[in-house]
Amino acid sequence: MQVYIEYAFLDNLIINYLLLKTATRCAKIKTRFIFLFLSALVGTVFAIIFPLVRLNNSILFLIKILLACVMVYISGRFITVKSYFITLMFFILFTFLCGGFLIALFNFSGVDYNEYFLFNNDSVLPICISVLIIYLTSTMIVKVTKLFVKERNLKPFLRNCALIVNGKKFIVKGFIDSGNGLYDSRSGFPVIVCSNDLFSKLQSANIKKSISKINFDTVSGTSTMQLYVIDKIMIYNGSLVNIYNNVLIGVSEFGFTNIDYDLLLHPHLL
């Protein structure tokens, strides 16, 4: 059996870096490459030393937890103690999660976990497979975390809505946009903004065009929005419902970047 220390060193360095970067990103901690690299380096040095010494499993586990605390502390600049412990929690959680993926892979392949991490060249699995698994897992974790945070931030402001146009009913999602301060200058009524996709459906019901237009400011200057009239809108909030007749609706010429809703609701309609 041949053992390659340089492979062990590089493998652990990359894995530690990926885990630290994933943890700090999910905890929204600003950091720099040099901090992550130094932290990963500290973890790598100890990872190389651990197999060479005989320690009680309980003591070894405690040392590894303390090492995780040190690595996370080095990895960034934490404004509060809470942000540090959140990052530490993410780091430990992701370490166990990724380790579980690797162990499952080794068991499925019939490869001895301990022999592999001695970097035995006789292993049926390529040496780089652990790095690949950690990279894929960390990428998946970041995407899932972003999706969860996005849903958590949006959910309190999302409402189920029903639009009635010439007797046809359209069920859509609306987003309560506190930044929507659009009012029709003629009537003084608030204006709801809809997506292009929803407007195409409303056109199939022969939505009525209003005589009004509205001007609003954008990053590139002032734009004009044609207003339309829908017969009725019902905005649901659990068992409660707000019903409005002859509501003004405008079409976003820029489209929506979020597929979770089709309406930007005016806050004064709630």
mmCIF file of C-alpha atoms in Angstrom:
data_model
loop_
_atom_site.group_PDB
_atom_site.id
_atom_site.type_symbol
_atom_site.label_atom_id
_atom_site.label_comp_id
_atom_site.label_asym_id
_atom_site.label_seq_id
_atom_site.Cartn_x
_atom_site.Cartn_y
_atom_site.Cartn_z
ATOM 1 C CA MET A 1 0.000 0.000 0.000
ATOM 2 C CA GLN A 2 1.301 3.440 -0.915
ATOM 3 C CA VAL A 3 0.236 6.540 0.976
ATOM 4 C CA TYR A 4 0.480 9.961 -0.656
ATOM 5 C CA ILE A 5 0.702 12.740 1.949
ATOM 6 C CA GLU A 6 0.569 15.459 -0.721
ATOM 7 C CA TYR A 7 -2.797 14.111 -1.944
ATOM 8 C CA ALA A 8 -4.104 13.971 1.610
ATOM 9 C CA PHE A 9 -2.969 17.543 2.207
ATOM 10 C CA LEU A 10 -4.461 18.952 -1.001
ATOM 11 C CA ASP A 11 -7.691 16.981 -0.664
ATOM 12 C CA ASN A 12 -8.320 18.154 2.897
ATOM 13 C CA LEU A 13 -7.350 21.735 2.074
ATOM 14 C CA ILE A 14 -9.867 21.976 -0.758
ATOM 15 C CA ILE A 15 -12.615 20.245 1.238
ATOM 16 C CA ASN A 16 -12.110 22.501 4.268
ATOM 17 C CA TYR A 17 -12.146 25.565 2.039
ATOM 18 C CA LEU A 18 -15.395 24.507 0.342
ATOM 19 C CA LEU A 19 -17.099 23.753 3.667
ATOM 20 C CA LEU A 20 -16.003 27.073 5.182
ATOM 21 C CA LYS A 21 -17.055 29.030 2.119
ATOM 22 C CA THR A 22 -20.449 27.305 2.105
ATOM 23 C CA ALA A 23 -20.978 28.014 5.808
ATOM 24 C CA THR A 24 -20.035 31.699 5.564
ATOM 25 C CA ARG A 25 -22.182 32.209 2.457
ATOM 26 C CA CYS A 26 -25.230 30.622 4.078
ATOM 27 C CA ALA A 27 -24.674 32.690 7.235
ATOM 28 C CA LYS A 28 -24.194 35.817 5.076
ATOM 29 C CA ILE A 29 -20.781 36.555 6.566
ATOM 30 C CA LYS A 30 -18.443 38.719 4.524
ATOM 31 C CA THR A 31 -15.026 37.170 4.299
ATOM 32 C CA ARG A 32 -11.945 37.072 2.104
ATOM 33 C CA PHE A 33 -10.054 34.310 0.350
ATOM 34 C CA ILE A 34 -7.018 34.702 2.619
ATOM 35 C CA PHE A 35 -9.111 34.135 5.768
ATOM 36 C CA LEU A 36 -10.789 31.061 4.310
ATOM 37 C CA PHE A 37 -7.472 29.711 3.057
ATOM 38 C CA LEU A 38 -5.712 30.165 6.422
ATOM 39 C CA SER A 39 -8.615 28.545 8.234
ATOM 40 C CA ALA A 40 -8.655 25.617 5.798
ATOM 41 C CA LEU A 41 -4.886 25.277 6.194
ATOM 42 C CA VAL A 42 -5.166 24.992 9.983
ATOM 43 C CA GLY A 43 -7.809 22.298 9.618
ATOM 44 C CA THR A 44 -5.717 20.452 7.046
ATOM 45 C CA VAL A 45 -2.619 20.338 9.230
ATOM 46 C CA PHE A 46 -4.592 18.763 12.072
ATOM 47 C CA ALA A 47 -6.350 16.382 9.673
ATOM 48 C CA ILE A 48 -2.926 15.054 8.617
ATOM 49 C CA ILE A 49 -1.756 14.742 12.241
ATOM 50 C CA PHE A 50 -4.860 13.019 13.662
ATOM 51 C CA PRO A 51 -4.301 9.604 11.946
ATOM 52 C CA LEU A 52 -0.713 9.538 13.229
ATOM 53 C CA VAL A 53 -1.607 9.734 16.931
ATOM 54 C CA ARG A 54 -3.706 7.401 19.079
ATOM 55 C CA LEU A 55 -6.344 9.198 21.121
ATOM 56 C CA ASN A 56 -9.492 8.173 22.920
ATOM 57 C CA ASN A 57 -12.490 8.646 20.615
ATOM 58 C CA SER A 58 -14.204 10.996 23.069
ATOM 59 C CA ILE A 59 -11.094 13.159 23.364
ATOM 60 C CA LEU A 60 -10.619 13.111 19.590
ATOM 61 C CA PHE A 61 -14.234 14.209 19.074
ATOM 62 C CA LEU A 62 -13.809 17.075 21.550
ATOM 63 C CA ILE A 63 -10.594 18.192 19.853
ATOM 64 C CA LYS A 64 -12.333 18.208 16.472
ATOM 65 C CA ILE A 65 -15.172 20.369 17.827
ATOM 66 C CA LEU A 66 -12.648 22.812 19.292
ATOM 67 C CA LEU A 67 -10.791 22.794 15.970
ATOM 68 C CA ALA A 68 -14.036 23.651 14.178
ATOM 69 C CA CYS A 69 -14.526 26.595 16.554
ATOM 70 C CA VAL A 70 -11.021 27.881 15.780
ATOM 71 C CA MET A 71 -11.403 27.389 12.025
ATOM 72 C CA VAL A 72 -14.678 29.304 11.909
ATOM 73 C CA TYR A 73 -13.210 32.086 14.051
ATOM 74 C CA ILE A 74 -10.304 32.487 11.602
ATOM 75 C CA SER A 75 -12.527 32.316 8.502
ATOM 76 C CA GLY A 76 -14.206 35.708 8.856
ATOM 77 C CA ARG A 77 -14.781 38.883 10.801
ATOM 78 C CA PHE A 78 -17.884 38.466 12.947
ATOM 79 C CA ILE A 79 -19.726 41.555 14.130
ATOM 80 C CA THR A 80 -21.754 39.688 16.749
ATOM 81 C CA VAL A 81 -21.352 36.509 18.792
ATOM 82 C CA LYS A 82 -24.635 35.292 17.294
ATOM 83 C CA SER A 83 -23.294 35.502 13.733
ATOM 84 C CA TYR A 84 -20.233 33.491 14.785
ATOM 85 C CA PHE A 85 -22.281 30.692 16.328
ATOM 86 C CA ILE A 86 -24.651 30.596 13.347
ATOM 87 C CA THR A 87 -21.656 30.144 11.035
ATOM 88 C CA LEU A 88 -20.200 27.505 13.368
ATOM 89 C CA MET A 89 -23.512 25.648 13.351
ATOM 90 C CA PHE A 90 -23.600 25.710 9.546
ATOM 91 C CA PHE A 91 -19.992 24.511 9.324
ATOM 92 C CA ILE A 92 -20.524 21.565 11.683
ATOM 93 C CA LEU A 93 -23.837 20.670 10.044
ATOM 94 C CA PHE A 94 -22.403 20.743 6.527
ATOM 95 C CA THR A 95 -19.348 18.750 7.632
ATOM 96 C CA PHE A 96 -21.554 15.942 8.974
ATOM 97 C CA LEU A 97 -23.866 16.141 5.959
ATOM 98 C CA CYS A 98 -21.054 15.927 3.408
ATOM 99 C CA GLY A 99 -19.350 13.213 5.432
ATOM 100 C CA GLY A 100 -22.575 11.230 5.301
ATOM 101 C CA PHE A 101 -22.679 11.497 1.513
ATOM 102 C CA LEU A 102 -19.093 10.250 1.296
ATOM 103 C CA ILE A 103 -19.634 7.320 3.656
ATOM 104 C CA ALA A 104 -22.729 6.290 1.695
ATOM 105 C CA LEU A 105 -20.709 6.405 -1.528
ATOM 106 C CA PHE A 106 -17.896 4.311 -0.025
ATOM 107 C CA ASN A 107 -20.311 1.717 1.341
ATOM 108 C CA PHE A 108 -22.036 1.474 -2.030
ATOM 109 C CA SER A 109 -18.672 1.060 -3.785
ATOM 110 C CA GLY A 110 -17.334 -1.438 -1.241
ATOM 111 C CA VAL A 111 -14.426 0.851 -0.350
ATOM 112 C CA ASP A 112 -13.139 1.015 3.219
ATOM 113 C CA TYR A 113 -13.624 4.579 4.464
ATOM 114 C CA ASN A 114 -10.492 4.631 6.646
ATOM 115 C CA GLU A 115 -8.283 3.081 3.952
ATOM 116 C CA TYR A 116 -9.421 5.673 1.415
ATOM 117 C CA PHE A 117 -8.524 8.576 3.668
ATOM 118 C CA LEU A 118 -5.060 7.151 4.119
ATOM 119 C CA PHE A 119 -4.933 7.792 0.352
ATOM 120 C CA ASN A 120 -4.138 4.256 -0.603
ATOM 121 C CA ASN A 121 -3.383 4.152 -4.300
ATOM 122 C CA ASP A 122 -5.043 0.700 -4.498
ATOM 123 C CA SER A 123 -8.519 2.192 -3.946
ATOM 124 C CA VAL A 124 -11.087 1.584 -6.693
ATOM 125 C CA LEU A 125 -12.274 5.175 -6.263
ATOM 126 C CA PRO A 126 -10.186 8.036 -7.687
ATOM 127 C CA ILE A 127 -8.519 10.236 -5.101
ATOM 128 C CA CYS A 128 -10.343 13.358 -6.312
ATOM 129 C CA ILE A 129 -13.827 11.843 -5.801
ATOM 130 C CA SER A 130 -14.154 13.235 -2.280
ATOM 131 C CA VAL A 131 -13.454 16.771 -3.504
ATOM 132 C CA LEU A 132 -15.991 16.363 -6.297
ATOM 133 C CA ILE A 133 -18.665 15.087 -3.893
ATOM 134 C CA ILE A 134 -18.043 17.938 -1.440
ATOM 135 C CA TYR A 135 -18.125 20.497 -4.253
ATOM 136 C CA LEU A 136 -21.438 19.191 -5.605
ATOM 137 C CA THR A 137 -22.917 18.913 -2.124
ATOM 138 C CA SER A 138 -21.828 22.421 -1.092
ATOM 139 C CA THR A 139 -23.218 23.869 -4.330
ATOM 140 C CA MET A 140 -26.538 22.139 -3.687
ATOM 141 C CA ILE A 141 -26.588 23.372 -0.074
ATOM 142 C CA VAL A 142 -26.067 26.991 -1.122
ATOM 143 C CA LYS A 143 -28.844 26.804 -3.726
ATOM 144 C CA VAL A 144 -31.301 25.148 -1.338
ATOM 145 C CA THR A 145 -30.465 27.679 1.394
ATOM 146 C CA LYS A 146 -31.020 30.605 -0.979
ATOM 147 C CA LEU A 147 -34.337 29.117 -2.058
ATOM 148 C CA PHE A 148 -35.409 28.632 1.563
ATOM 149 C CA VAL A 149 -34.411 32.178 2.560
ATOM 150 C CA LYS A 150 -36.128 33.594 -0.505
ATOM 151 C CA GLU A 151 -39.349 31.727 0.271
ATOM 152 C CA ARG A 152 -39.214 32.735 3.930
ATOM 153 C CA ASN A 153 -38.760 36.400 3.013
ATOM 154 C CA LEU A 154 -41.497 36.389 0.363
ATOM 155 C CA LYS A 155 -44.155 34.274 2.063
ATOM 156 C CA PRO A 156 -45.502 36.929 4.505
ATOM 157 C CA PHE A 157 -46.086 39.278 1.550
ATOM 158 C CA LEU A 158 -47.672 36.830 -0.888
ATOM 159 C CA ARG A 159 -51.438 36.708 -1.339
ATOM 160 C CA ASN A 160 -53.752 34.505 -3.355
ATOM 161 C CA CYS A 161 -55.795 36.674 -5.702
ATOM 162 C CA ALA A 162 -58.727 36.196 -8.063
ATOM 163 C CA LEU A 163 -59.270 38.578 -10.979
ATOM 164 C CA ILE A 164 -62.635 38.833 -12.750
ATOM 165 C CA VAL A 165 -62.568 40.165 -16.324
ATOM 166 C CA ASN A 166 -65.785 39.986 -18.374
ATOM 167 C CA GLY A 167 -66.998 37.042 -16.328
ATOM 168 C CA LYS A 168 -63.719 35.099 -16.631
ATOM 169 C CA LYS A 169 -61.864 34.270 -13.429
ATOM 170 C CA PHE A 170 -58.065 34.227 -13.153
ATOM 171 C CA ILE A 171 -56.352 32.796 -10.060
ATOM 172 C CA VAL A 172 -52.925 34.348 -9.499
ATOM 173 C CA LYS A 173 -50.378 35.169 -6.819
ATOM 174 C CA GLY A 174 -49.903 38.762 -5.716
ATOM 175 C CA PHE A 175 -46.981 40.352 -3.889
ATOM 176 C CA ILE A 176 -47.555 43.222 -1.468
ATOM 177 C CA ASP A 177 -45.093 45.801 -2.761
ATOM 178 C CA SER A 178 -44.528 48.607 -0.247
ATOM 179 C CA GLY A 179 -42.607 50.409 -2.989
ATOM 180 C CA ASN A 180 -45.653 50.532 -5.258
ATOM 181 C CA GLY A 181 -46.894 54.075 -4.730
ATOM 182 C CA LEU A 182 -48.611 54.430 -8.102
ATOM 183 C CA TYR A 183 -51.904 56.350 -8.265
ATOM 184 C CA ASP A 184 -54.016 57.410 -11.217
ATOM 185 C CA SER A 185 -53.868 61.213 -11.374
ATOM 186 C CA ARG A 186 -57.437 61.445 -12.747
ATOM 187 C CA SER A 187 -59.309 59.278 -10.251
ATOM 188 C CA GLY A 188 -56.805 59.074 -7.409
ATOM 189 C CA PHE A 189 -57.209 55.277 -7.386
ATOM 190 C CA PRO A 190 -54.211 53.039 -6.586
ATOM 191 C CA VAL A 191 -52.697 51.065 -9.464
ATOM 192 C CA ILE A 192 -51.785 47.371 -9.453
ATOM 193 C CA VAL A 193 -48.933 46.240 -11.713
ATOM 194 C CA CYS A 194 -49.168 42.903 -13.532
ATOM 195 C CA SER A 195 -46.672 40.781 -15.439
ATOM 196 C CA ASN A 196 -46.653 40.497 -19.221
ATOM 197 C CA ASP A 197 -47.624 36.824 -18.990
ATOM 198 C CA LEU A 198 -50.702 37.596 -16.918
ATOM 199 C CA PHE A 199 -51.664 40.504 -19.162
ATOM 200 C CA SER A 200 -51.631 38.207 -22.211
ATOM 201 C CA LYS A 201 -54.203 36.016 -20.431
ATOM 202 C CA LEU A 202 -56.314 39.031 -19.489
ATOM 203 C CA GLN A 203 -56.334 40.166 -23.112
ATOM 204 C CA SER A 204 -58.016 36.896 -24.050
ATOM 205 C CA ALA A 205 -60.948 38.070 -21.899
ATOM 206 C CA ASN A 206 -61.034 41.453 -23.701
ATOM 207 C CA ILE A 207 -59.804 43.530 -20.788
ATOM 208 C CA LYS A 208 -60.979 47.144 -21.002
ATOM 209 C CA LYS A 209 -58.423 49.870 -21.672
ATOM 210 C CA SER A 210 -58.664 52.927 -19.457
ATOM 211 C CA ILE A 211 -58.428 56.443 -20.856
ATOM 212 C CA SER A 212 -55.703 57.101 -18.308
ATOM 213 C CA LYS A 213 -51.973 56.710 -18.456
ATOM 214 C CA ILE A 214 -49.519 57.009 -15.630
ATOM 215 C CA ASN A 215 -45.985 58.354 -15.551
ATOM 216 C CA PHE A 216 -43.429 56.846 -13.194
ATOM 217 C CA ASP A 217 -39.712 57.146 -12.613
ATOM 218 C CA THR A 218 -37.239 54.388 -13.469
ATOM 219 C CA VAL A 219 -33.472 54.101 -13.339
ATOM 220 C CA SER A 220 -33.265 55.099 -17.018
ATOM 221 C CA GLY A 221 -35.731 57.998 -16.719
ATOM 222 C CA THR A 222 -39.471 58.572 -16.832
ATOM 223 C CA SER A 223 -41.738 55.932 -18.384
ATOM 224 C CA THR A 224 -45.427 55.843 -19.239
ATOM 225 C CA MET A 225 -47.773 52.982 -18.391
ATOM 226 C CA GLN A 226 -51.153 52.412 -20.043
ATOM 227 C CA LEU A 227 -53.853 51.569 -17.520
ATOM 228 C CA TYR A 228 -56.602 48.946 -17.865
ATOM 229 C CA VAL A 229 -59.708 48.182 -15.851
ATOM 230 C CA ILE A 230 -60.574 44.814 -14.341
ATOM 231 C CA ASP A 231 -64.112 44.231 -13.101
ATOM 232 C CA LYS A 232 -63.141 42.840 -9.737
ATOM 233 C CA ILE A 233 -60.181 41.674 -7.671
ATOM 234 C CA MET A 234 -60.368 39.494 -4.567
ATOM 235 C CA ILE A 235 -57.285 39.479 -2.332
ATOM 236 C CA TYR A 236 -57.203 36.617 0.181
ATOM 237 C CA ASN A 237 -55.427 36.579 3.515
ATOM 238 C CA GLY A 238 -56.307 33.275 5.134
ATOM 239 C CA SER A 239 -60.058 33.299 5.790
ATOM 240 C CA LEU A 240 -60.259 37.043 5.143
ATOM 241 C CA VAL A 241 -60.815 38.536 1.714
ATOM 242 C CA ASN A 242 -60.719 42.105 0.402
ATOM 243 C CA ILE A 243 -62.905 42.717 -2.644
ATOM 244 C CA TYR A 244 -62.546 45.719 -4.957
ATOM 245 C CA ASN A 245 -64.507 46.603 -8.094
ATOM 246 C CA ASN A 246 -63.257 48.429 -11.208
ATOM 247 C CA VAL A 247 -59.597 48.255 -10.237
ATOM 248 C CA LEU A 248 -56.875 49.906 -12.321
ATOM 249 C CA ILE A 249 -54.081 47.687 -13.515
ATOM 250 C CA GLY A 250 -50.890 48.517 -15.421
ATOM 251 C CA VAL A 251 -48.478 46.308 -17.326
ATOM 252 C CA SER A 252 -44.808 46.147 -16.432
ATOM 253 C CA GLU A 253 -42.806 46.782 -19.593
ATOM 254 C CA PHE A 254 -39.697 45.282 -17.971
ATOM 255 C CA GLY A 255 -41.330 42.013 -16.929
ATOM 256 C CA PHE A 256 -40.975 40.332 -13.566
ATOM 257 C CA THR A 257 -37.769 38.652 -12.451
ATOM 258 C CA ASN A 258 -39.646 36.477 -9.953
ATOM 259 C CA ILE A 259 -41.881 33.621 -11.081
ATOM 260 C CA ASP A 260 -43.652 33.312 -7.686
ATOM 261 C CA TYR A 261 -46.195 36.051 -8.395
ATOM 262 C CA ASP A 262 -47.840 37.905 -11.269
ATOM 263 C CA LEU A 263 -49.156 40.995 -9.481
ATOM 264 C CA LEU A 264 -47.512 43.828 -7.559
ATOM 265 C CA LEU A 265 -50.300 44.754 -5.168
ATOM 266 C CA HIS A 266 -50.739 48.298 -3.941
ATOM 267 C CA PRO A 267 -50.377 48.356 -0.108
ATOM 268 C CA HIS A 268 -53.427 50.611 0.239
ATOM 269 C CA LEU A 269 -55.656 47.855 -1.094
ATOM 270 C CA LEU A 270 -54.973 45.674 1.955
#
